[in-house]
Amino acid sequence: MPTFYSLFLILIFTVLPLSLSNQQPLEALLNRLDSQRLSASVQESAARGVLKRLLPTHLTSFEFRIVSKDVCGSRSCFLIKNSKKSSQKGPEIIIKGATAVEIVSGLHWYLKYWCGAHVSWDKTGGVQTASVPKPGSMPLVREEGVMIQRPIPWNYYQNVVTSSYSYVWWDWERWEKEIDWMALQGINLPLAFTGQETIWQKVFLGFNITTEELNDFFGGPAFLAWARMGNLHGWGGPLSQNWLNQQLDLQKRILSRMLELGMTPVLPSFSGNVPAALKNIFPAASITRLGDWNTVNGDPRWCCTYLLDPSDPLFIEIGEAFIRQQIKEYGDVTDIYNCDTFNENSPPTDDTTYISSLGAAVYKAMSKGDKDAVWLMQGWLFYSDSDFWKPPQMKALLHSVPFGNMIVLDLFADVKPIWKTSAQFYGTPYVWCMLHNFGGNLEMYGLLDSISSGPVDARVSENSTMVGVGMCMEGIEHNSVVYELMSEMAFRAEKVQVLEWLKSYSRRRYGKAVHQAEAAWEILYHTVYNCTDGIADHNTDFIVKFPDWDPSVNSKSNLPKENQMPMLLTLPGKRRFLSQETGADLPQAHLWYSTQDVIMALQLFLDAGSSLAGSPTYRYDLVDLTRQAFSKLANQVYTDAVMAFRRKDVKALDLHSQKFVQLVKDIDVLLASDDNFLLGTWLESAKNLAANPSELRQYEWNARTQVTMWYDNTDAVQSKLHDYANKFWSGLLEDYYLPRASTYFGHMTKSLKENENFKLEEWRKEWILYSNNWQTGMETYPVKAKGDALAISKQLFEKYFG
């Protein structure tokens, strides 16, 4: 019997039920969605399609069957059984499920726990199936078979901004891979936001708004998420008709595949965000101009959007038109719609009667278009704007919709669970979500203990209203260990013993057991992947988010707010990189673990190279871990440079600044050795969608700007969102982050040598001019790796830590 089988636990469905009166609407919703699914033959064919793309050599090894939920105890489940074949060529394993998603999830579970296989995003190492036996030799499960039930109905996926940080340049080929990945992870409730601008175009044309007026309403391709939310307008635009048509066609293919696999897509709905022209067409309508959202100086070209009050009759008219237009384009594909009308936009008053009427109006707009509509809302506002959303205001909004017609995403439950402090969202069904990532940053980070136990604690708590688990990261394709464990929580009724699970994970990910790799993962579990300081991790390492401040003594007033917060922390563990003379007024990058321990993990990982050098998953993890260690070292080197500047020690400043610059160069060389850390891939994927030279320049500018300055700036003031979407990518370090650091250190040296004050504004002007020119540049960058990642990592380890 395979080693992996010993790690497998049969999961029994145990859940404290909602009250009987509350169960009925939810059961009715689930039954209605089940009745709308495509035929068994279509779903079985779709499941075979996933197998063909994942493991084409084993098409005859498996048989897939859709079965009734009655077979699963009236729940969603998958069943794995040995086939009683009569010939050597027949299927060896039969996998049954209530939907194709359940079947594919069962396939993934079998491949993991009986065959030692591993499925990761291509950009985090890809698929490892070398350990899967040849057809005819597939491992048997226990005689009576295995049944895995979902403890809760739904496994939700995506954040409303993932579409911009990760999906924006995807074509169908990439989307097909992602939907396969979703199905393998058991995701059955994915957000489907692609192409909605084309729907809005058709709707608003019906309200006499012209195409030209919509050019000012939509954002550019890389900024669509924030235009949709009413944070900005026009930035990075306009959208060409080619883009609009292309995205609508893509959305239809996405929805078609999701439906074939038995998923329930979540479509957008109307949040009140309207073009400026609507105010002229309907002067009596209650339309408010919102305040500034993160522009430098309130530039009206892209700030201060318009919000139609949900209490206005026009709101319901537009909302209904949008839902109906989607149904016209896609068919009746769902009853669940996302709307976040109050996300970072507080209502004008905290009067509970008014808030209740607003919520009721938002839902009415949906239900007029789809009588069975269910409102799915991100619960981020209850965390981000907690001063406004006190218990009375929360209750007013949550109870403004009939029970069963609203579902809340507890978006940040991995760090700040709202269900605990809101009496289970005051009885409203919710999904326990892991947010994890901001801006698509590349940072090794996670809370494995939280996600291995948090969903279970929430589900079995008294009066629980939890109906699902979810992943709501802002960007994907990183930290595969976090997403694999979180996905499993959709099928686990009991808490996971993480250390044992990590041993299994390491063997699956690299295709075999290697002691040094397992030991390294144990260290990473206790350090990098168990952040408990409560700070939302956003990569603030100084290479990718260089402090914009005057480094002189007593210059705290010049320190940006985002760099001040971490200084209040007492950082845990050994502090090898933290100088004893660090001043309290210096910026601190987020650090929640002992850097000494992580260096030990890196040494172990390098030692494992003799056994794993040929593994793409190993090489990805090696580069990522090496990058992590050296980026933290660079933070200390930066601090050393500032302290030398304050001591007026020109020689020491020169030494430390040169070391920082060399670290950036060395890390760039390291990243260049793996295909998955290249700037060129991002830029070329943007350009590949262009139909003409004008679109090509626009798309490349969008791609370059999002990962650097992000938003507007003046000639002397950086964007407030600069480096929000920072990336550790080869090419970006060498050509963008390196010049920034070099010019800054140059101004520091000049200040000391000429005995003058540090000229912060001069540096800002020089840097911003460079940045603006880089954003409009069209230099090409490699899309293929060069160099030996293991050899480079060993060389750098010896150079800096030897």
Short mmCIF file of C-alpha atoms in Angstrom, two decimals, residues 419-773:
data_model
loop_
_atom_site.label_atom_id
_atom_site.label_comp_id
_atom_site.label_asym_id
_atom_site.label_seq_id
_atom_site.Cartn_x
_atom_site.Cartn_y
_atom_site.Cartn_z
CA TRP A 419 -17.76 36.38 12.39
CA LYS A 420 -16.40 36.23 15.94
CA THR A 421 -17.23 39.85 16.78
CA SER A 422 -20.51 40.16 14.90
CA ALA A 423 -22.51 37.23 16.32
CA GLN A 424 -22.01 35.26 13.10
CA PHE A 425 -22.84 38.31 10.97
CA TYR A 426 -26.03 38.62 13.00
CA GLY A 427 -27.42 35.41 11.56
CA THR A 428 -26.49 36.04 7.92
CA PRO A 429 -24.84 33.17 5.99
CA TYR A 430 -21.15 33.79 5.38
CA VAL A 431 -18.06 32.28 3.77
CA TRP A 432 -14.84 31.95 5.81
CA CYS A 433 -12.19 33.46 3.53
CA MET A 434 -8.43 33.74 3.39
CA LEU A 435 -7.23 37.04 1.91
CA HIS A 436 -3.48 36.38 2.24
CA ASN A 437 -2.08 38.51 -0.60
CA PHE A 438 -2.14 42.20 -1.44
CA GLY A 439 -1.23 43.64 -4.83
CA GLY A 440 0.05 40.36 -6.22
CA ASN A 441 3.32 40.87 -4.31
CA LEU A 442 5.86 38.05 -4.35
CA GLU A 443 6.53 37.41 -0.67
CA MET A 444 6.80 34.10 1.15
CA TYR A 445 4.09 34.52 3.77
CA GLY A 446 1.19 32.66 5.32
CA LEU A 447 -0.76 31.55 8.39
CA LEU A 448 -0.88 27.78 8.06
CA ASP A 449 -2.13 27.22 11.61
CA SER A 450 -4.95 29.70 11.08
CA ILE A 451 -6.20 28.18 7.84
CA SER A 452 -5.81 24.61 9.10
CA SER A 453 -8.10 25.27 12.07
CA GLY A 454 -9.99 28.53 11.53
CA PRO A 455 -12.64 27.16 9.15
CA VAL A 456 -13.31 24.20 11.44
CA ASP A 457 -13.62 26.41 14.53
CA ALA A 458 -16.04 28.68 12.69
CA ARG A 459 -18.15 25.86 11.33
CA VAL A 460 -18.62 24.04 14.65
CA SER A 461 -19.10 27.20 16.71
CA GLU A 462 -22.42 27.80 18.43
CA ASN A 463 -25.13 29.15 16.11
CA SER A 464 -22.74 28.99 13.14
CA THR A 465 -24.00 30.51 9.89
CA MET A 466 -20.93 29.49 7.87
CA VAL A 467 -21.81 28.10 4.44
CA GLY A 468 -18.44 27.93 2.72
CA VAL A 469 -14.72 28.56 2.62
CA GLY A 470 -12.99 30.82 0.14
CA MET A 471 -9.75 32.27 -1.19
CA CYS A 472 -9.88 36.02 -1.80
CA MET A 473 -6.26 36.93 -2.52
CA GLU A 474 -5.60 40.07 -4.54
CA GLY A 475 -3.09 38.24 -6.72
CA ILE A 476 -2.29 34.58 -7.40
CA GLU A 477 0.64 32.41 -8.57
CA HIS A 478 2.77 32.38 -5.43
CA ASN A 479 2.96 30.49 -2.09
CA SER A 480 1.50 27.28 -3.49
CA VAL A 481 1.65 25.60 -0.05
CA VAL A 482 -0.87 28.09 1.34
CA TYR A 483 -3.37 27.61 -1.47
CA GLU A 484 -3.15 23.83 -1.48
CA LEU A 485 -3.90 23.61 2.24
CA MET A 486 -6.65 26.22 2.05
CA SER A 487 -8.30 24.35 -0.83
CA GLU A 488 -8.32 21.14 1.17
CA MET A 489 -10.29 22.83 3.95
CA ALA A 490 -13.32 22.67 1.64
CA PHE A 491 -13.27 18.90 2.19
CA ARG A 492 -11.95 18.58 5.74
CA ALA A 493 -14.27 18.27 8.70
CA GLU A 494 -11.44 18.18 11.24
CA LYS A 495 -8.36 20.29 11.86
CA VAL A 496 -5.22 19.41 9.95
CA GLN A 497 -2.02 18.39 11.71
CA VAL A 498 0.14 20.75 9.72
CA LEU A 499 3.59 19.26 10.36
CA GLU A 500 2.50 15.84 9.15
CA TRP A 501 0.68 17.39 6.23
CA LEU A 502 3.82 19.35 5.26
CA LYS A 503 5.90 16.17 5.11
CA SER A 504 3.39 14.75 2.66
CA TYR A 505 3.32 18.04 0.77
CA SER A 506 7.11 18.10 0.40
CA ARG A 507 7.18 14.54 -0.97
CA ARG A 508 4.38 15.24 -3.42
CA ARG A 509 5.75 18.58 -4.57
CA TYR A 510 9.23 17.24 -5.34
CA GLY A 511 8.22 13.70 -6.31
CA LYS A 512 10.10 11.96 -3.54
CA ALA A 513 11.06 12.19 0.11
CA VAL A 514 14.25 14.15 0.78
CA HIS A 515 15.15 14.65 4.43
CA GLN A 516 16.73 18.09 4.00
CA ALA A 517 13.69 19.44 2.15
CA GLU A 518 11.32 18.14 4.83
CA ALA A 519 13.49 19.66 7.56
CA ALA A 520 13.53 22.98 5.71
CA TRP A 521 9.74 22.97 5.45
CA GLU A 522 9.47 22.36 9.18
CA ILE A 523 11.52 25.52 9.80
CA LEU A 524 9.47 27.49 7.27
CA TYR A 525 6.29 26.33 9.01
CA HIS A 526 7.47 27.82 12.30
CA THR A 527 8.72 31.06 10.73
CA VAL A 528 7.66 32.35 7.32
CA TYR A 529 4.36 30.48 7.21
CA ASN A 530 3.03 31.31 10.65
CA CYS A 531 2.76 35.06 10.89
CA THR A 532 0.88 35.91 14.08
CA ASP A 533 1.54 39.64 14.50
CA GLY A 534 -1.83 40.60 13.03
CA ILE A 535 -0.33 42.88 10.38
CA ALA A 536 -1.76 42.45 6.89
CA ASP A 537 1.31 41.44 4.92
CA HIS A 538 2.11 43.74 2.06
CA ASN A 539 5.69 43.45 0.83
CA THR A 540 7.50 46.50 2.17
CA ASP A 541 11.03 45.21 1.59
CA PHE A 542 13.11 48.23 0.69
CA ILE A 543 14.27 46.92 -2.68
CA VAL A 544 10.71 46.93 -4.02
CA LYS A 545 9.20 49.64 -1.80
CA PHE A 546 11.98 52.12 -1.28
CA PRO A 547 11.29 54.58 1.58
CA ASP A 548 10.35 58.03 0.31
CA TRP A 549 11.71 60.21 3.12
CA ASP A 550 14.50 62.44 4.39
CA PRO A 551 16.97 60.16 6.23
CA SER A 552 18.35 62.95 8.38
CA VAL A 553 18.11 62.85 12.18
CA ASN A 554 14.74 64.00 13.59
CA SER A 555 13.02 63.74 10.22
CA LYS A 556 10.17 61.49 11.32
CA SER A 557 7.67 63.96 9.89
CA ASN A 558 9.02 63.05 6.48
CA LEU A 559 8.41 59.35 6.99
CA PRO A 560 5.39 58.06 5.02
CA LYS A 561 2.57 56.76 7.18
CA GLU A 562 2.80 53.24 5.75
CA ASN A 563 6.39 53.01 6.98
CA GLN A 564 5.57 54.20 10.50
CA MET A 565 3.15 51.49 11.65
CA PRO A 566 5.57 48.55 11.90
CA MET A 567 7.87 50.55 14.18
CA LEU A 568 5.44 49.89 17.04
CA LEU A 569 6.10 46.16 16.87
CA THR A 570 8.25 44.02 19.09
CA LEU A 571 9.65 41.68 16.48
CA PRO A 572 9.90 38.01 17.53
CA GLY A 573 12.87 35.72 17.58
CA LYS A 574 16.50 36.33 16.76
CA ARG A 575 17.26 39.54 14.91
CA ARG A 576 20.48 38.79 13.07
CA PHE A 577 19.91 41.58 10.56
CA LEU A 578 18.68 44.24 12.98
CA SER A 579 21.41 46.63 14.03
CA GLN A 580 21.53 47.52 17.72
CA GLU A 581 21.81 51.20 16.80
CA THR A 582 18.64 51.30 14.70
CA GLY A 583 16.71 54.45 15.57
CA ALA A 584 13.04 54.35 16.46
CA ASP A 585 12.30 56.85 13.72
CA LEU A 586 13.59 54.62 10.93
CA PRO A 587 11.23 52.80 8.57
CA GLN A 588 10.87 49.08 9.19
CA ALA A 589 9.90 46.52 6.59
CA HIS A 590 7.49 43.85 7.82
CA LEU A 591 9.40 41.10 9.60
CA TRP A 592 7.63 38.47 11.69
CA TYR A 593 10.20 35.69 12.01
CA SER A 594 13.81 34.90 12.82
CA THR A 595 15.94 35.56 9.75
CA GLN A 596 18.63 33.31 11.26
CA ASP A 597 16.24 30.34 11.17
CA VAL A 598 15.26 30.99 7.57
CA ILE A 599 18.93 31.07 6.56
CA MET A 600 19.21 27.60 8.14
CA ALA A 601 16.19 26.50 6.07
CA LEU A 602 17.88 27.85 2.95
CA GLN A 603 21.06 25.90 3.76
CA LEU A 604 18.99 22.72 4.09
CA PHE A 605 17.24 23.49 0.82
CA LEU A 606 20.56 23.93 -0.95
CA ASP A 607 21.74 20.62 0.50
CA ALA A 608 18.66 18.96 -1.01
CA GLY A 609 19.76 20.14 -4.44
CA SER A 610 21.86 17.06 -5.11
CA SER A 611 18.65 15.02 -5.09
CA LEU A 612 16.17 17.54 -6.49
CA ALA A 613 18.01 19.76 -8.97
CA GLY A 614 15.97 18.42 -11.89
CA SER A 615 12.62 19.29 -10.30
CA PRO A 616 10.93 22.50 -11.57
CA THR A 617 8.98 22.78 -8.32
CA TYR A 618 12.20 22.56 -6.31
CA ARG A 619 13.92 25.16 -8.47
CA TYR A 620 11.00 27.55 -8.07
CA ASP A 621 10.99 27.15 -4.28
CA LEU A 622 14.78 27.50 -4.14
CA VAL A 623 14.75 30.78 -6.05
CA ASP A 624 11.83 32.08 -4.00
CA LEU A 625 13.45 31.18 -0.67
CA THR A 626 16.83 32.60 -1.70
CA ARG A 627 15.11 35.80 -2.84
CA GLN A 628 13.28 35.97 0.51
CA ALA A 629 16.49 35.66 2.53
CA PHE A 630 18.40 38.24 0.52
CA SER A 631 15.60 40.77 0.39
CA LYS A 632 15.53 40.76 4.21
CA LEU A 633 19.32 41.17 4.27
CA ALA A 634 18.95 44.17 1.96
CA ASN A 635 16.59 45.77 4.48
CA GLN A 636 19.33 45.72 7.11
CA VAL A 637 21.94 46.97 4.66
CA TYR A 638 19.66 49.92 3.88
CA THR A 639 19.35 50.65 7.62
CA ASP A 640 23.13 50.45 7.99
CA ALA A 641 23.51 53.01 5.18
CA VAL A 642 21.09 55.42 6.85
CA MET A 643 22.88 55.12 10.18
CA ALA A 644 26.20 55.80 8.46
CA PHE A 645 24.65 58.88 6.86
CA ARG A 646 23.50 60.09 10.27
CA ARG A 647 27.00 59.59 11.69
CA LYS A 648 28.30 61.58 8.69
CA ASP A 649 30.52 58.59 7.85
CA VAL A 650 31.01 58.91 4.09
CA LYS A 651 33.16 55.79 3.82
CA ALA A 652 30.64 53.58 5.64
CA LEU A 653 27.77 55.07 3.64
CA ASP A 654 29.59 54.26 0.42
CA LEU A 655 30.27 50.70 1.62
CA HIS A 656 26.66 49.96 2.63
CA SER A 657 25.05 51.67 -0.37
CA GLN A 658 27.31 49.72 -2.74
CA LYS A 659 26.36 46.52 -0.94
CA PHE A 660 22.65 47.32 -1.32
CA VAL A 661 23.09 48.01 -5.03
CA GLN A 662 25.07 44.79 -5.47
CA LEU A 663 22.36 42.83 -3.68
CA VAL A 664 19.79 44.16 -6.13
CA LYS A 665 21.99 43.11 -9.05
CA ASP A 666 22.63 39.66 -7.58
CA ILE A 667 18.97 39.02 -6.84
CA ASP A 668 18.12 40.04 -10.41
CA VAL A 669 20.57 37.44 -11.73
CA LEU A 670 19.01 34.85 -9.43
CA LEU A 671 15.47 35.66 -10.57
CA ALA A 672 16.58 35.53 -14.21
CA SER A 673 17.43 31.84 -13.74
CA ASP A 674 13.76 30.80 -13.43
CA ASP A 675 11.08 31.39 -16.07
CA ASN A 676 8.57 32.33 -13.39
CA PHE A 677 10.30 35.48 -12.10
CA LEU A 678 10.61 37.46 -15.34
CA LEU A 679 9.21 40.92 -16.10
CA GLY A 680 9.20 40.06 -19.79
CA THR A 681 6.43 37.48 -19.36
CA TRP A 682 4.04 40.11 -17.93
CA LEU A 683 4.84 42.69 -20.60
CA GLU A 684 4.67 40.29 -23.53
CA SER A 685 1.34 38.87 -22.40
CA ALA A 686 -0.03 42.43 -22.45
CA LYS A 687 1.33 43.16 -25.91
CA ASN A 688 0.05 39.86 -27.29
CA LEU A 689 -3.55 41.03 -26.79
CA ALA A 690 -3.04 44.15 -28.87
CA ALA A 691 -4.61 44.36 -32.34
CA ASN A 692 -2.68 47.44 -33.52
CA PRO A 693 0.29 49.66 -32.58
CA SER A 694 -1.89 52.04 -30.55
CA GLU A 695 -3.25 49.24 -28.37
CA LEU A 696 0.23 47.78 -28.03
CA ARG A 697 1.61 51.01 -26.54
CA GLN A 698 -1.43 51.46 -24.31
CA TYR A 699 -1.37 47.90 -22.98
CA GLU A 700 2.35 47.99 -22.30
CA TRP A 701 1.99 51.32 -20.46
CA ASN A 702 -0.81 49.81 -18.38
CA ALA A 703 1.31 46.77 -17.56
CA ARG A 704 4.40 48.81 -16.67
CA THR A 705 2.50 51.39 -14.64
CA GLN A 706 0.48 48.98 -12.50
CA VAL A 707 3.56 47.23 -11.09
CA THR A 708 5.47 50.48 -10.49
CA MET A 709 3.93 53.93 -9.92
CA TRP A 710 0.36 52.50 -10.16
CA TYR A 711 -1.43 55.84 -10.17
CA ASP A 712 -0.83 59.51 -10.93
CA ASN A 713 2.04 61.66 -9.71
CA THR A 714 3.31 65.21 -10.08
CA ASP A 715 6.87 66.04 -11.03
CA ALA A 716 7.82 66.14 -7.33
CA VAL A 717 5.34 63.84 -5.57
CA GLN A 718 5.10 60.10 -6.16
CA SER A 719 1.79 58.33 -6.51
CA LYS A 720 0.21 57.45 -3.16
CA LEU A 721 -0.01 53.88 -4.44
CA HIS A 722 3.53 53.60 -5.77
CA ASP A 723 4.93 50.08 -5.36
CA TYR A 724 1.58 48.75 -4.11
CA ALA A 725 1.79 46.02 -6.77
CA ASN A 726 5.57 45.62 -6.47
CA LYS A 727 7.13 42.46 -7.91
CA PHE A 728 10.41 40.64 -7.48
CA TRP A 729 10.92 40.11 -11.21
CA SER A 730 14.18 40.02 -13.12
CA GLY A 731 14.33 43.10 -15.31
CA LEU A 732 12.24 45.15 -12.92
CA LEU A 733 14.99 45.01 -10.30
CA GLU A 734 17.81 45.85 -12.70
CA ASP A 735 16.04 48.59 -14.68
CA TYR A 736 13.62 50.12 -12.18
CA TYR A 737 14.39 49.46 -8.52
CA LEU A 738 18.16 49.67 -8.93
CA PRO A 739 18.23 53.18 -10.51
CA ARG A 740 15.92 54.42 -7.75
CA ALA A 741 18.19 53.19 -4.98
CA SER A 742 21.35 54.36 -6.76
CA THR A 743 20.11 57.92 -7.22
CA TYR A 744 18.92 58.09 -3.61
CA PHE A 745 22.24 56.92 -2.21
CA GLY A 746 23.98 59.31 -4.60
CA HIS A 747 22.05 62.23 -3.11
CA MET A 748 22.93 61.04 0.40
CA THR A 749 26.63 60.93 -0.45
CA LYS A 750 26.49 64.35 -2.10
CA SER A 751 24.78 65.76 0.98
CA LEU A 752 27.61 64.59 3.25
CA LYS A 753 30.45 65.56 0.95
CA GLU A 754 29.09 69.07 0.37
CA ASN A 755 27.89 69.40 3.99
CA GLU A 756 24.36 70.24 2.86
CA ASN A 757 20.91 69.11 3.89
CA PHE A 758 19.57 66.08 2.08
CA LYS A 759 17.63 67.41 -0.92
CA LEU A 760 14.61 65.11 -0.85
CA GLU A 761 12.63 67.04 -3.46
CA GLU A 762 15.53 67.01 -5.91
CA TRP A 763 15.80 63.24 -5.58
CA ARG A 764 12.05 62.85 -6.01
CA LYS A 765 12.06 64.91 -9.19
CA GLU A 766 14.95 62.95 -10.63
CA TRP A 767 13.38 59.62 -9.73
CA ILE A 768 9.84 60.48 -10.88
CA LEU A 769 11.13 61.69 -14.25
CA TYR A 770 12.97 58.39 -14.67
CA SER A 771 9.91 56.42 -13.62
CA ASN A 772 7.61 58.24 -16.01
CA ASN A 773 10.01 57.62 -18.87
#
